[in-house]
Amino acid sequence: MRVEYIKRDVARKTFNTNKKEILFSRIVSYVVLTFLGLIVIFPFVMMIISSLTVGGSYAVGKGEFSFIGYKDIFTSVVAIDTNTDVPYLVTGLKNTLLITVPSTLLGLFVSAFSAYAFAKIKFKGRNVVFFIMLLTMMIPGSLFFVPSFIIYSHLDLVDTFFPLIVPGSFGSAMCVFFLRQAFMAIPDDYIEAAKLDGIGHFRIFWKIVVPLSAPALISQGLLGFVGGYNDYLGPLLYLHDPKRYTLQIALQLIHTQSSTGDNQMFLAATVVSLLPTILIFLFAQKYFIKGLTNSGIK
Amino acid sequence: MKKKEDQVVEVENEQEPAEIVDESNIRQNVEKSNDDVIENYIALININKVYEGGVHAVYDFNLEIKEGEFVVFVGPSGCGKSTTLRMIAGIEEISSGELYINGYYSNDVTAKDRNIAMVFQNYSLYPNMTVYDNMAFSLKVRKVPKDEIHRRVNEAAQILGIENLLNRKPKALSGGQRQRVALGRAIVRDANVFLMDEPLSNLDAKLRVQMRSEIIRLHNKLKTTTIYVTHDQTEAMTMADRIVVMKDGYIQQIGTPIEIYRHPVNKFVASFIGSPAMNFVPAKYSKGKLLFDDGKEITLSKELKAKYEEYYANPEVKIEICYGKIAEAEARIKEYNAYQTKHRKLFRKTKLIDIENDDEIIRLKKAIDLFTRVKNGEDVEVIFGIRPEDIKLSEGKSSFVPEIKISELLGDSYFTHFDFGGVNVVAKIMSDEIIDSNSKIHLEIDEKKIHIFDPYLEDAIA
């Protein structure tokens, strides 16, 4: 029996419309995504351009190009703490790191530990405790401001870093929830094998669970760090001495102290203050995305 | 395991109040075990597992395992074999009963102190460590000196032929290689007992056969007491010194492979061991003969006849036993129903069990009816069982000539399907001649290999 093959031209004609459709849908998605991308990136581009324009004008191309804003952050009288001669931005960055790094690390550690318990240790009332913990996520954070402030002022801890470090160090319900999902994806067999190998929960956590869920831990750490880094209200409430101002407060200070209408220095400071987080994200991007997608689904 | 005095007993954590034994009792047990059970390396006495929520996974498990023995737990999935293994390993709590390892009461000994190595179904190699580190991990944890670790890992790697894989991560290994590493991880431990939980079921058929013989070779070399769990009867038959057949949490039979193959105690064991499975045909017993629905007859040997008569010698006793079982079943159902009614929210979608229509009770009632008829001297129905390999080509007089419906060529033999006594029967026929479907051949049944079962209790009569 001879088989009749359908020739290439005929076949192409048959499937032609299909190909066009694919092309069309691809073009549409590219256009839409590019547009959305532009919307996201627009403020950043504006910020960078304006920080390089005399007067910080938003009208692109009108002003004169200049690096003066970046120089001013470190030299201008308004950007320097006159008592210590250190630029606000530097003190701010130092203080922000002093607050954020320990609270992020401690918080991550505590969250991961409790997430491990919720995911891998069977104990009575586990689900009830977990549910209660999730319920705390429903309470708006702003409710705590006044009572917390009263407590810290009674303890004479206002105008220190403690009120900003301590709450974060207890981890967060969101982080526990997220890490619990990630840990649950680790098969119980590893834990059982490790138990037979002779280690307890603490070492199982360090030797097995942490390496296996590094992406999730890194992404949670990053989220926590960025949250602390960007915190404005907390430092505003508790820190009064300019020596202890964080980066966000320092930015606000630079903004209010610079002459009206001239945004160049402020915008330059903003760009500089963004650099650490952007750098960290670039380095950890791979893990960050892996962590979010992996533990989100399973 | 060295016998250490401090390793003897802990009583504080005994779970079930009913099972609490005072310390002196346990000491007695230990002493007793020193006298009687000591040569049995592992002893499980009345072990039960009841999960939270009332699921009873293992019932009164009793088994004694000798040092160096290779014991296989086999049964369909959900029969409790893995649960039992995990209880021995110490990663599942024992609800009641006593576990002795090397003569010591071990219920409360933690997993790491039982000195047991386990091979898991999915290997459970730590993905973040190299093969070497995976194998060395448990030794590092136990603070074994570095040179000693190095020596042991290399020795195990050599035995298993994985020396060249030591620096790889598990990700970069094939299934068979991972399996070897998992075995290696157990070997380096120098453990008292190896537990293997379906270690070959993730491998392809060819590799499975290869690894099977490798595990046997390993066991012959190391002579470590091994408990092996599988649902594959071929693995059980080929590897075991002794097989434990399980179903629904109960031990069905314990014996050597040949015992279990030749003398299954009930219909379940008969059907589970052997491939293809044993054929079962309903028949009626009458004066030393088996009568089938399609008019065929088989005359039983004197031996089989004697066994039949022995089984039905005391129908009154059997009836008593059945009544006892009915009472037990009813009590169990009532308890279960009461539990469900109490926790109605949990069991919203399940119905209460109707005692009158429960399968087990109906079956027992039918059995009582049958024993009553035996008592009245009537002939009763039985189940005739014959293995496919016990039906042979024949030229003799006792042959029958069925029409082959399907004939499957295996190479040296055929699986032939035909009707016998109204049901489809498979025979494994060794033949150089070609056997076609729809052809007719002369067959005979090996009368020495006939099995007869009670139709309702399903116990082996002969």
XYZ file of C-alpha atoms in Angstrom, chain B residues 37-357:
321
model
C 14.084 -15.277 74.463
C 17.782 -14.462 74.430
C 18.591 -16.606 71.447
C 15.881 -14.733 69.636
C 17.556 -11.561 68.667
C 14.351 -9.601 68.267
C 11.126 -10.545 69.989
C 7.801 -8.863 69.430
C 5.180 -9.843 71.982
C 1.538 -8.863 71.503
C 2.490 -5.696 69.669
C -0.447 -3.450 68.748
C -0.593 -0.186 66.908
C -3.605 2.068 67.259
C -3.373 5.428 65.546
C -4.963 8.586 66.872
C -8.540 8.520 65.600
C -8.937 4.836 66.366
C -7.434 3.129 63.320
C -6.063 -0.195 64.499
C -3.158 -0.909 62.156
C -1.464 -3.898 63.788
C -3.159 -6.549 65.957
C -1.329 -8.703 68.494
C 1.836 -9.160 66.522
C 3.945 -11.999 67.896
C 7.257 -12.900 66.320
C 10.672 -14.034 67.391
C 13.613 -13.462 65.115
C 16.925 -15.253 65.493
C 20.294 -13.609 65.156
C 21.405 -13.402 61.537
C 18.010 -14.312 60.210
C 16.535 -12.697 57.100
C 12.839 -12.200 57.745
C 10.495 -10.770 55.139
C 7.173 -9.133 55.990
C 4.919 -9.443 52.976
C 1.344 -8.413 52.352
C -0.816 -6.037 50.319
C -0.497 -2.300 50.945
C -2.105 -1.172 54.174
C -1.617 -4.512 55.917
C 0.538 -3.027 58.684
C 3.906 -4.408 57.603
C 5.642 -1.029 57.315
C 4.042 0.134 60.549
C 5.486 -2.882 62.345
C 8.894 -2.196 60.851
C 8.723 1.434 61.930
C 7.789 0.369 65.442
C 10.880 -1.832 65.548
C 12.958 1.081 64.247
C 11.585 3.354 66.928
C 10.119 5.986 64.639
C 6.587 4.881 65.394
C 5.352 4.498 68.937
C 4.203 1.064 70.123
C 0.624 1.342 71.429
C 0.824 -1.819 73.487
C 2.911 -4.949 73.699
C 6.586 -5.546 74.289
C 9.562 -5.259 71.998
C 12.823 -6.932 72.932
C 16.013 -6.318 71.033
C 18.940 -8.504 71.977
C 17.021 -9.534 75.057
C 16.373 -6.025 76.311
C 12.978 -4.437 76.696
C 13.224 -1.726 74.049
C 9.810 -0.050 73.839
C 11.158 3.136 75.370
C 14.622 3.104 73.838
C 14.946 5.953 71.332
C 15.525 5.232 67.667
C 19.164 6.285 67.780
C 19.959 4.054 70.753
C 18.528 0.903 69.205
C 21.524 0.703 66.881
C 19.336 -0.110 63.940
C 20.032 0.905 60.360
C 17.168 1.410 57.976
C 16.978 1.545 54.205
C 14.007 3.547 53.001
C 11.906 3.042 49.918
C 12.929 6.373 48.427
C 16.502 6.005 49.739
C 16.317 9.228 51.818
C 19.841 10.250 50.935
C 20.491 13.764 52.173
C 20.520 15.760 48.930
C 22.842 18.416 50.317
C 25.652 15.970 51.097
C 27.978 13.928 48.911
C 27.789 10.152 48.865
C 30.768 10.020 51.231
C 29.147 12.437 53.667
C 25.867 10.598 53.471
C 27.577 7.376 54.434
C 29.786 9.001 57.041
C 27.057 11.100 58.633
C 25.884 8.692 61.302
C 29.484 7.910 62.252
C 30.366 11.588 62.544
C 27.338 12.046 64.758
C 28.584 9.228 66.965
C 32.010 10.888 67.107
C 33.823 7.956 65.528
C 37.476 8.914 64.814
C 38.109 10.251 61.326
C 40.420 7.463 60.149
C 37.923 4.889 61.309
C 35.130 6.657 59.394
C 37.338 6.787 56.328
C 38.155 3.101 56.606
C 34.568 1.994 57.102
C 33.124 4.141 54.331
C 35.749 2.957 51.876
C 35.217 -0.646 52.889
C 31.463 -0.382 52.399
C 31.959 1.445 49.106
C 34.209 -1.362 47.959
C 31.694 -4.050 48.904
C 29.014 -2.219 46.940
C 31.218 -1.115 44.059
C 30.582 2.587 44.496
C 34.144 3.803 45.234
C 34.082 6.101 42.222
C 30.845 7.777 43.293
C 31.943 8.956 46.720
C 32.302 12.600 45.726
C 29.017 12.859 43.882
C 25.787 14.262 45.200
C 22.728 11.955 45.212
C 21.197 14.087 42.449
C 23.888 12.872 40.056
C 23.247 9.161 40.685
C 20.994 6.677 38.948
C 18.305 4.775 40.852
C 20.443 1.686 41.284
C 23.429 3.703 42.465
C 21.287 5.565 44.988
C 20.020 2.238 46.252
C 23.590 1.069 46.726
C 24.481 4.219 48.631
C 21.455 3.721 50.856
C 22.666 0.189 51.579
C 26.153 1.545 52.170
C 24.817 4.012 54.683
C 23.350 1.084 56.596
C 26.478 -1.071 56.300
C 28.935 1.482 57.716
C 26.848 1.746 60.844
C 27.801 -1.772 61.837
C 24.264 -1.953 63.156
C 22.668 -4.836 65.013
C 19.709 -4.966 62.712
C 18.990 -3.868 59.159
C 15.468 -2.789 58.424
C 14.523 -2.424 54.772
C 11.265 -0.838 53.778
C 10.468 -1.833 50.190
C 13.988 -0.909 49.101
C 13.623 -2.177 45.551
C 10.203 -0.932 44.599
C 11.504 2.242 42.941
C 13.794 0.344 40.590
C 12.981 -1.025 37.158
C 12.336 -4.745 36.801
C 15.795 -5.737 35.581
C 17.666 -3.753 38.215
C 15.345 -5.105 40.884
C 16.366 -8.677 40.103
C 20.036 -7.674 40.153
C 19.800 -5.774 43.450
C 17.806 -8.628 44.950
C 20.680 -11.021 44.533
C 23.100 -8.344 45.660
C 21.214 -7.881 48.926
C 21.197 -11.643 49.480
C 24.946 -11.793 48.815
C 25.441 -8.915 51.230
C 23.411 -10.664 53.891
C 25.354 -13.878 53.437
C 28.560 -11.910 53.884
C 27.589 -9.708 56.824
C 25.116 -12.050 58.546
C 23.294 -9.088 60.039
C 19.777 -9.760 61.267
C 17.543 -8.254 58.604
C 13.862 -7.453 58.433
C 12.693 -6.714 54.932
C 9.295 -5.346 54.016
C 7.820 -5.849 50.579
C 4.517 -6.308 48.796
C 6.225 -8.392 46.140
C 5.826 -12.101 46.814
C 8.717 -12.952 44.483
C 11.102 -10.926 46.647
C 9.712 -12.628 49.725
C 10.099 -16.104 48.262
C 13.599 -15.573 46.884
C 15.181 -13.674 49.765
C 13.639 -14.816 53.013
C 14.772 -17.316 55.593
C 11.305 -16.889 56.974
C 8.275 -15.078 55.627
C 5.610 -13.317 57.652
C 2.435 -12.935 55.600
C 0.198 -10.116 56.816
C -3.279 -8.866 55.982
C -5.376 -6.109 57.551
C -3.030 -5.817 60.512
C -3.067 -9.520 61.356
C -0.309 -12.052 60.849
C -1.706 -14.736 58.563
C 1.181 -17.147 58.574
C 4.834 -17.353 59.542
C 7.060 -19.910 57.910
C 9.880 -20.690 55.525
C 9.149 -19.860 51.887
C 8.637 -23.517 51.040
C 6.255 -24.074 53.962
C 4.196 -21.101 52.991
C 4.147 -22.073 49.346
C 3.265 -25.712 49.985
C 1.056 -25.431 53.028
C -0.737 -22.092 53.087
C -2.954 -21.891 56.166
C -5.750 -20.042 54.436
C -7.089 -18.883 51.122
C -5.482 -15.444 51.411
C -1.959 -16.801 51.860
C -2.567 -19.316 49.086
C -3.632 -16.555 46.710
C -0.939 -14.089 47.726
C 2.105 -16.339 47.475
C 2.805 -17.772 44.050
C 2.589 -16.218 40.627
C 0.255 -16.487 38.832
C -2.022 -16.841 41.838
C -3.592 -20.129 42.874
C -6.868 -21.008 41.108
C -9.951 -21.313 43.277
C -13.003 -23.243 42.125
C -16.196 -23.738 44.149
C -17.015 -27.426 44.541
C -19.090 -29.790 46.615
C -17.609 -32.576 48.707
C -19.331 -35.922 48.474
C -17.990 -39.257 49.686
C -14.339 -38.578 49.005
C -14.987 -36.759 45.761
C -15.119 -33.140 44.707
C -18.072 -32.384 42.412
C -17.960 -29.301 40.223
C -20.766 -27.257 38.657
C -19.897 -28.384 35.130
C -20.149 -32.058 36.088
C -16.427 -32.702 36.485
C -15.300 -34.862 39.413
C -12.049 -35.285 41.260
C -11.491 -38.241 43.517
C -9.494 -37.214 46.554
C -6.602 -39.231 47.877
C -7.022 -41.011 51.208
C -4.829 -38.427 52.847
C -6.966 -35.501 51.679
C -10.117 -37.343 52.665
C -8.710 -37.931 56.130
C -7.821 -34.259 56.446
C -11.323 -33.259 55.378
C -12.853 -35.551 57.958
C -10.468 -34.312 60.613
C -11.407 -30.683 59.887
C -15.109 -31.418 60.240
C -14.734 -33.925 63.081
C -16.058 -31.554 65.732
C -18.530 -29.169 64.108
C -19.920 -28.217 67.537
C -16.569 -26.755 68.553
C -16.345 -24.816 65.284
C -19.859 -23.491 65.806
C -18.898 -22.311 69.279
C -15.848 -20.579 67.851
C -17.999 -18.877 65.212
C -20.451 -17.630 67.829
C -17.538 -16.302 69.812
C -16.232 -14.481 66.752
C -19.685 -13.039 66.020
C -19.900 -11.720 69.573
C -16.437 -10.197 69.190
C -17.309 -8.609 65.863
C -20.572 -7.227 67.225
C -18.829 -5.739 70.221
C -16.246 -4.161 67.947
C -18.892 -2.711 65.633
C -20.904 -1.376 68.554
C -17.826 0.269 69.990
C -16.990 1.766 66.611
C -20.556 3.022 66.125
C -20.575 4.537 69.595
C -17.280 6.277 68.832
C -18.732 7.628 65.591
C -21.908 8.830 67.256
C -19.862 10.560 69.903
C -17.690 12.299 67.315
C -20.460 12.935 64.843
C -18.761 16.000 63.402
C -15.693 14.014 62.417
C -17.659 11.259 60.744
C -20.329 13.351 59.046
C -19.906 11.572 55.747
C -19.564 7.989 56.968
C -22.532 5.850 57.883
C -22.833 3.730 60.997
C -22.182 0.034 60.405
C -25.340 -2.066 60.236
C -24.627 -5.105 62.417
C -27.138 -7.278 60.544
C -25.580 -6.552 57.170
